[in-house]
mmCIF file of C-alpha atoms in Angstrom:
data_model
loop_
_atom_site.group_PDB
_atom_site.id
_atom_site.type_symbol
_atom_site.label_atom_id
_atom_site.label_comp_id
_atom_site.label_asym_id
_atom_site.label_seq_id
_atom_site.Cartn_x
_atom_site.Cartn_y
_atom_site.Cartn_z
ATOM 1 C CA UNK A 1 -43.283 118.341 -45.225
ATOM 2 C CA UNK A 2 -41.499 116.494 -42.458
ATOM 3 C CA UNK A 3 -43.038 115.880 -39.015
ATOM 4 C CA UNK A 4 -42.202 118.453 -36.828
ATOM 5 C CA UNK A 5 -42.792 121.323 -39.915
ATOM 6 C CA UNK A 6 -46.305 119.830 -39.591
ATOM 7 C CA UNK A 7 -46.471 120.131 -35.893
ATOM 8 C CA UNK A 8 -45.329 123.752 -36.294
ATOM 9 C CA UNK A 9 -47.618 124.243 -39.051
ATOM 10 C CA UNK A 10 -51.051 122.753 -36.838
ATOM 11 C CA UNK A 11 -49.847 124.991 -33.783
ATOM 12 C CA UNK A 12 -49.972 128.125 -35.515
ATOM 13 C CA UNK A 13 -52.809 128.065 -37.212
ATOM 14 C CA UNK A 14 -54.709 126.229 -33.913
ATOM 15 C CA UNK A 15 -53.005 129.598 -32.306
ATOM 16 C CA UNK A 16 -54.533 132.469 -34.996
ATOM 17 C CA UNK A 17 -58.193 130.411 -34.924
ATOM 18 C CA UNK A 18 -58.201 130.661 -31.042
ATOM 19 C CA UNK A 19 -56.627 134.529 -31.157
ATOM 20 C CA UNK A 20 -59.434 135.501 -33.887
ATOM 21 C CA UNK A 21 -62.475 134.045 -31.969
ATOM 22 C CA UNK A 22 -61.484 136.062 -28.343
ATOM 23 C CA UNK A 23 -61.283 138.960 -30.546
ATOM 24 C CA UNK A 24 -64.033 138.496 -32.651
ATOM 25 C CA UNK A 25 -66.073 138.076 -29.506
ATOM 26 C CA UNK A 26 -64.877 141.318 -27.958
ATOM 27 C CA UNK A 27 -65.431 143.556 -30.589
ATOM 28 C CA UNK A 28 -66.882 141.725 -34.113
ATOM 29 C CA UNK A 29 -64.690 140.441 -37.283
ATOM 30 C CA UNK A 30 -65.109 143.929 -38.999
ATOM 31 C CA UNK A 31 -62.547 145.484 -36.386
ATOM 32 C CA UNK A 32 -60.020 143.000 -35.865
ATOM 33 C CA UNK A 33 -56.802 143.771 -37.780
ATOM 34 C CA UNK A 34 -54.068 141.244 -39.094
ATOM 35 C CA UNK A 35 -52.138 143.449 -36.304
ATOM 36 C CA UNK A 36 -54.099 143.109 -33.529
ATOM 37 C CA UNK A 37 -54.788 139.238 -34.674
ATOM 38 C CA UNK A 38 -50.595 138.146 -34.659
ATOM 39 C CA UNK A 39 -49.989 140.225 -32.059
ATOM 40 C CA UNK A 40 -52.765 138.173 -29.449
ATOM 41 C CA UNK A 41 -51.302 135.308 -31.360
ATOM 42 C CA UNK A 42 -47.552 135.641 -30.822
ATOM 43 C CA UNK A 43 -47.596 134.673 -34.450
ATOM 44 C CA UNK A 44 -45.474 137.214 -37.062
ATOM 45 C CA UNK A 45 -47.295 139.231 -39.867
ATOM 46 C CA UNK A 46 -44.981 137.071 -42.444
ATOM 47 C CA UNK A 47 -46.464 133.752 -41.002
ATOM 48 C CA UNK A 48 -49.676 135.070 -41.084
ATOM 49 C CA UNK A 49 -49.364 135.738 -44.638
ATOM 50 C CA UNK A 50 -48.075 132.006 -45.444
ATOM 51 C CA UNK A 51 -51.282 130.636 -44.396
ATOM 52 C CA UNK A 52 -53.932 133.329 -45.242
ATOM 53 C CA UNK A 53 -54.886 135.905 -47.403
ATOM 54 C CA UNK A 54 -56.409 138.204 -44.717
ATOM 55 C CA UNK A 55 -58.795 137.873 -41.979
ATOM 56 C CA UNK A 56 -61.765 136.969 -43.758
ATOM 57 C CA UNK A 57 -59.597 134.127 -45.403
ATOM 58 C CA UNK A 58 -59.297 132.952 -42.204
ATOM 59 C CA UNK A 59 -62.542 132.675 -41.077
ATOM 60 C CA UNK A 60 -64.141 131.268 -43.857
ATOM 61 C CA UNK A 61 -61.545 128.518 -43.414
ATOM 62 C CA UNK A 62 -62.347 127.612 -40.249
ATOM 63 C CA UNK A 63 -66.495 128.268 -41.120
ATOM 64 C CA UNK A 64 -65.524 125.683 -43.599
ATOM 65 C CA UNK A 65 -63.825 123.166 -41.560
ATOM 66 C CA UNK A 66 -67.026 123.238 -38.255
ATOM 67 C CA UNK A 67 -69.695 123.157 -40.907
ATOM 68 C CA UNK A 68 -68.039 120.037 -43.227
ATOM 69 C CA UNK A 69 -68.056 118.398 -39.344
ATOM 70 C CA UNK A 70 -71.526 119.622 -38.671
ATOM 71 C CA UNK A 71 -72.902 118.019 -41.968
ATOM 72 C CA UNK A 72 -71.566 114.987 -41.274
ATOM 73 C CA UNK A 73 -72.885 114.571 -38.283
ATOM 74 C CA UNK A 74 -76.601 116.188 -39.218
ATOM 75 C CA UNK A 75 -76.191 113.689 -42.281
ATOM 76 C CA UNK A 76 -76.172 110.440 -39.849
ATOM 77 C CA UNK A 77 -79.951 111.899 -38.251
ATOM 78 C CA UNK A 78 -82.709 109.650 -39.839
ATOM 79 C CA UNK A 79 -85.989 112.266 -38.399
ATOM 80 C CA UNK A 80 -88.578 109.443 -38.526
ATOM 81 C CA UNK A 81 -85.947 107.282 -36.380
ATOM 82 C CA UNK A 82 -86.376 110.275 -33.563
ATOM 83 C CA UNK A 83 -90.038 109.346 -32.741
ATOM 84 C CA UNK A 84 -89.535 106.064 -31.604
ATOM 85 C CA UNK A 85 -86.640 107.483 -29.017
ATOM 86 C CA UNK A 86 -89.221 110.347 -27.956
ATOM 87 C CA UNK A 87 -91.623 107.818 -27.529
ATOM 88 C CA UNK A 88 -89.296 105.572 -25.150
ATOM 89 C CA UNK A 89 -88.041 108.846 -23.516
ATOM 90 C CA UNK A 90 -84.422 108.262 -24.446
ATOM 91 C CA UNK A 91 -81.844 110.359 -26.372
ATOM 92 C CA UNK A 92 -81.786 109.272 -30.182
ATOM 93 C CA UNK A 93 -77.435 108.599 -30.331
ATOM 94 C CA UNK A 94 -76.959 110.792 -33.720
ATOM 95 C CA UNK A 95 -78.641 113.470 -31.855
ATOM 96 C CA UNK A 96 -76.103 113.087 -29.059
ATOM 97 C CA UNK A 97 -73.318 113.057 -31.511
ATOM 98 C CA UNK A 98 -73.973 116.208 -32.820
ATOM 99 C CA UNK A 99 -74.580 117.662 -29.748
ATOM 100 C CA UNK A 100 -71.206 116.590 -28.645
ATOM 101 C CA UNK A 101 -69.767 117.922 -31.533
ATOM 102 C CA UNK A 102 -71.151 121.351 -30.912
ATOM 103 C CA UNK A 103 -68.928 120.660 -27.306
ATOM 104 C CA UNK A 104 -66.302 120.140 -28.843
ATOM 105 C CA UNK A 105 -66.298 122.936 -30.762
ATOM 106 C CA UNK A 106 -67.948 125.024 -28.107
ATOM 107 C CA UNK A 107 -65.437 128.170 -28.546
ATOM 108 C CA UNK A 108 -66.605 128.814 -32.564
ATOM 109 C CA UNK A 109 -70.082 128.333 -31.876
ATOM 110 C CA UNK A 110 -70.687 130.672 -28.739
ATOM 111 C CA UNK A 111 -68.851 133.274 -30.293
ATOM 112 C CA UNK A 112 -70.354 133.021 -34.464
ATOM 113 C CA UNK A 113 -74.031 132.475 -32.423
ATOM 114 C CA UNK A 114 -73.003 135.924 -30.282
ATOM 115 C CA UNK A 115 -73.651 139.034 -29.981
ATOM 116 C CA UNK A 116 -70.642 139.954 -32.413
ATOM 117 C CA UNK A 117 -70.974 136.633 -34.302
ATOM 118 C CA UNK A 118 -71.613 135.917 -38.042
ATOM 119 C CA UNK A 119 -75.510 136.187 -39.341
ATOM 120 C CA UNK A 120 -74.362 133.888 -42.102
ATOM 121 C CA UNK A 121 -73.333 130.954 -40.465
ATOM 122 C CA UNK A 122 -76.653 130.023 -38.499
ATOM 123 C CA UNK A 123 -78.630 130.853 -41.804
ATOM 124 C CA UNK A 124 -76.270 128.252 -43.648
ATOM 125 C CA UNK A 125 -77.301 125.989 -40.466
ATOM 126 C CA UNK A 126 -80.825 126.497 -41.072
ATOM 127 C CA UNK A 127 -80.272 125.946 -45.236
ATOM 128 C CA UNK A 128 -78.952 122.528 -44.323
ATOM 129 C CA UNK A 129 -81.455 121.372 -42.077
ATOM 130 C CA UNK A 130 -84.039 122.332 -44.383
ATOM 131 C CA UNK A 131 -82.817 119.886 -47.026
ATOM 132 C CA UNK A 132 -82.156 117.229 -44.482
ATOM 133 C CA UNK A 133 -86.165 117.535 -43.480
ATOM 134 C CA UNK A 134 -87.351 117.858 -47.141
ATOM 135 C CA UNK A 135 -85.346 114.958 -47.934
ATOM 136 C CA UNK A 136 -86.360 112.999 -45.212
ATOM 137 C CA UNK A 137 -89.962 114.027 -44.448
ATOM 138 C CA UNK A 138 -91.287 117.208 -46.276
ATOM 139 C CA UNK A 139 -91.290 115.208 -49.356
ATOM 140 C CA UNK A 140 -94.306 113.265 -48.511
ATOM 141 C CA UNK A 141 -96.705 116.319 -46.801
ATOM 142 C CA UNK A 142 -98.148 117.695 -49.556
ATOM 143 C CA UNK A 143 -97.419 120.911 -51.107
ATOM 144 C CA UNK A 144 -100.885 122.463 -51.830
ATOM 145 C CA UNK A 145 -104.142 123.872 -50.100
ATOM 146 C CA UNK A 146 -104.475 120.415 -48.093
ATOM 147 C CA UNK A 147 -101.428 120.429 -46.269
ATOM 148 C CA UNK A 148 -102.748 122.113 -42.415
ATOM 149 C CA UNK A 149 -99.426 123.961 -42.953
ATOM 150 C CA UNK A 150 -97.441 125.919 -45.324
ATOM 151 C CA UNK A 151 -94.161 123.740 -46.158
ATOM 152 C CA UNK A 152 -92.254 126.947 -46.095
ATOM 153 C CA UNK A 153 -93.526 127.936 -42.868
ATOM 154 C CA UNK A 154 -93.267 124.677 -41.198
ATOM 155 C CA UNK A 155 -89.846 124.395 -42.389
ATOM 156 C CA UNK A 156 -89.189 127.878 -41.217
ATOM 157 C CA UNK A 157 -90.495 127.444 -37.346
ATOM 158 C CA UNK A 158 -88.586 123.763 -36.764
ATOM 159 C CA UNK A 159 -85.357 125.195 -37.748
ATOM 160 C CA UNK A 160 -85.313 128.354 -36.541
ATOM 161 C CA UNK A 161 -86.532 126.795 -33.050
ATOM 162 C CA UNK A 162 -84.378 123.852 -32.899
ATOM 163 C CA UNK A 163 -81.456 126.293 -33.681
ATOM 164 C CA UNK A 164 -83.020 128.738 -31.104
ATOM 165 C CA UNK A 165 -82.601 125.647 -28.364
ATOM 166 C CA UNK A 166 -79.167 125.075 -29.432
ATOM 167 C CA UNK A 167 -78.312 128.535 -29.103
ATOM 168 C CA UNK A 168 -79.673 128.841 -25.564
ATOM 169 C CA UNK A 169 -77.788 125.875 -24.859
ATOM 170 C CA UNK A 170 -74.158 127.490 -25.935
ATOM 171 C CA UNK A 171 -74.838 130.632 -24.762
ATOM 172 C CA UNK A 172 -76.056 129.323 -21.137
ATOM 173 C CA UNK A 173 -72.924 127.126 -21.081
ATOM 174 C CA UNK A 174 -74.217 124.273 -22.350
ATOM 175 C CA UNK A 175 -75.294 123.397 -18.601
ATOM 176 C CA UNK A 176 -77.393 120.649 -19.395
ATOM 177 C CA UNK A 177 -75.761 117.273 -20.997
ATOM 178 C CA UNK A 178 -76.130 116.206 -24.401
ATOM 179 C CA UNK A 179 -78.657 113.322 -23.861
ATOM 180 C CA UNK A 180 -80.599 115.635 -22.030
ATOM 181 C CA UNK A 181 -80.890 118.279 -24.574
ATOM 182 C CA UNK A 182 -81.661 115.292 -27.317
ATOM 183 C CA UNK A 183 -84.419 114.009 -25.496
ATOM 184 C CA UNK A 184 -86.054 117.983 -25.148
ATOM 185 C CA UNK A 185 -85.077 118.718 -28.741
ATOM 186 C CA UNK A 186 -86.728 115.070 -29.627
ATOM 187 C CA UNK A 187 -89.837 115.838 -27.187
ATOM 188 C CA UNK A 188 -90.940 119.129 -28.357
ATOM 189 C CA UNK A 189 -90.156 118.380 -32.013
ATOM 190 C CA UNK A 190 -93.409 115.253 -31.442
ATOM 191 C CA UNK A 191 -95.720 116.934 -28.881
ATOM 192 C CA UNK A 192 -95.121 120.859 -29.507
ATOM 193 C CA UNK A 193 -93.299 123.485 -28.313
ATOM 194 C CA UNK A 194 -96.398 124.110 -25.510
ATOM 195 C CA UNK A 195 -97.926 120.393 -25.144
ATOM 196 C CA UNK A 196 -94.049 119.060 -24.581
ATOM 197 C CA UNK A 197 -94.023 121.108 -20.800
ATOM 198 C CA UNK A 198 -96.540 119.534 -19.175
ATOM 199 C CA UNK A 199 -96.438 115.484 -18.105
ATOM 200 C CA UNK A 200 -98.314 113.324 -19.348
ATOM 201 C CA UNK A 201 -102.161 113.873 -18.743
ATOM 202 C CA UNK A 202 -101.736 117.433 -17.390
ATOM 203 C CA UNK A 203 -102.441 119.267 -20.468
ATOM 204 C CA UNK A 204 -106.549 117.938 -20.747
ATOM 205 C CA UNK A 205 -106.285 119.844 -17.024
ATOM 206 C CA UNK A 206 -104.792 122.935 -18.113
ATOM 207 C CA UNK A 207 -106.200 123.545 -21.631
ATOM 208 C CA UNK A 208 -109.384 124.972 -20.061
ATOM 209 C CA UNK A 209 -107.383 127.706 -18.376
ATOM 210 C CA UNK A 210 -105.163 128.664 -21.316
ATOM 211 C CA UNK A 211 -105.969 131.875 -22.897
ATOM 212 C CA UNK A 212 -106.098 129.879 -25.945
ATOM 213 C CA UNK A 213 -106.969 127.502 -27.849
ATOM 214 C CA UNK A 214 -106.154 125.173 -31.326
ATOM 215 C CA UNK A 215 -108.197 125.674 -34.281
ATOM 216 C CA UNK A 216 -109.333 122.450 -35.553
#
């Protein structure tokens, strides 16, 4: 394949991906025909056909291609390396990285995280961090009566919040920078999702007040 068959090649498919996600977004994968797709493409039905086998074809190639760049980047974290940036109040860099990479990609993941997104993809998210924390860390809590909590359960509430924040972030525009957002993720992942709001010191003040309190 010569240079500028190539070129060709990489434009129209970099055309169909962006065509597919606007109308994915406006009215959900089920109802967007190979029609409607070439047609907000500028991209003939014969072309289409080169490349893909239908729609769905489509999108799981380009699920495929953001999540082999998401696990790559997840795959770089080391968790018990994010303490000691929590601790110093600075963004751990993997962290960053992956949260520039959801930038990057910022068109996929506002619209698959949507409204009219796919419910598969952020499970397949959550699969992967999963092994990344047994791997890493679960491995060594206990997996009996003595552990304070369930593995399941604590492996349930970190990734479904962390992928909570990092929805909020897309969907609000991803207002705040990346090393900001590492350093939240980093700070509520080591003090807890209500401890991590207040400075330091404040909490002793405020747990009095609070309508309730940690077993212990």
């Amino acid at each position: 394949m010569d240079k500028t068959t190539d070129r060709r090649k990489i434009r129209t498919k970099r055309l169909l991906r962006k065509a597919l996600l606007e109308l994915m977004d406006e009215k959900g994968l089920d109802k967007v025909t190979v029609r409607d797709l070439t047609e907000r493409a500028e991209v003939n039905r014969g072309t289409f056909y080169l490349h893909y086998k239908d729609i769905y074809d489509l999108m799981d190639q380009i699920k495929k291609e953001i999540f082999d760049g998401l696990a790559a980047e997840m795959s770089k974290i080391v968790v018990s390396d994010i303490a000691k940036y929590a601790d110093k109040q600075v963004p751990y860099p993997p962290a960053v990285h992956l949260l520039q990479y959801f930038r990057k990609q910022y068109d996929f993941f506002r619209v698959i995280l949507g409204p009219n997104g796919d419910i598969a993809f952020p499970y397949q998210i959550r699969m992967f961090m999963a092994k990344q924390m047994h791997n890493q860390v679960l491995v060594h809590i206990p997996n009996d009566d003595s552990a304070l909590v369930p593995r399941d359960y604590l492996v349930a509430f970190i990734t479904s919040a962390q992928l909570g924040l990092l929805t909020h972030w897309i969907q609000s525009g991803m207002s705040l920078p990346e090393e900001k957002v590492a350093i939240i993720i980093a700070r509520i992942m080591y003090k807890g999702p209500i401890m991590a709001a207040f400075p330091e010191g404040l909490w002793s003040e405020a747990a009095p007040s609070a309508p309730f309190s940690y077993p212990r």
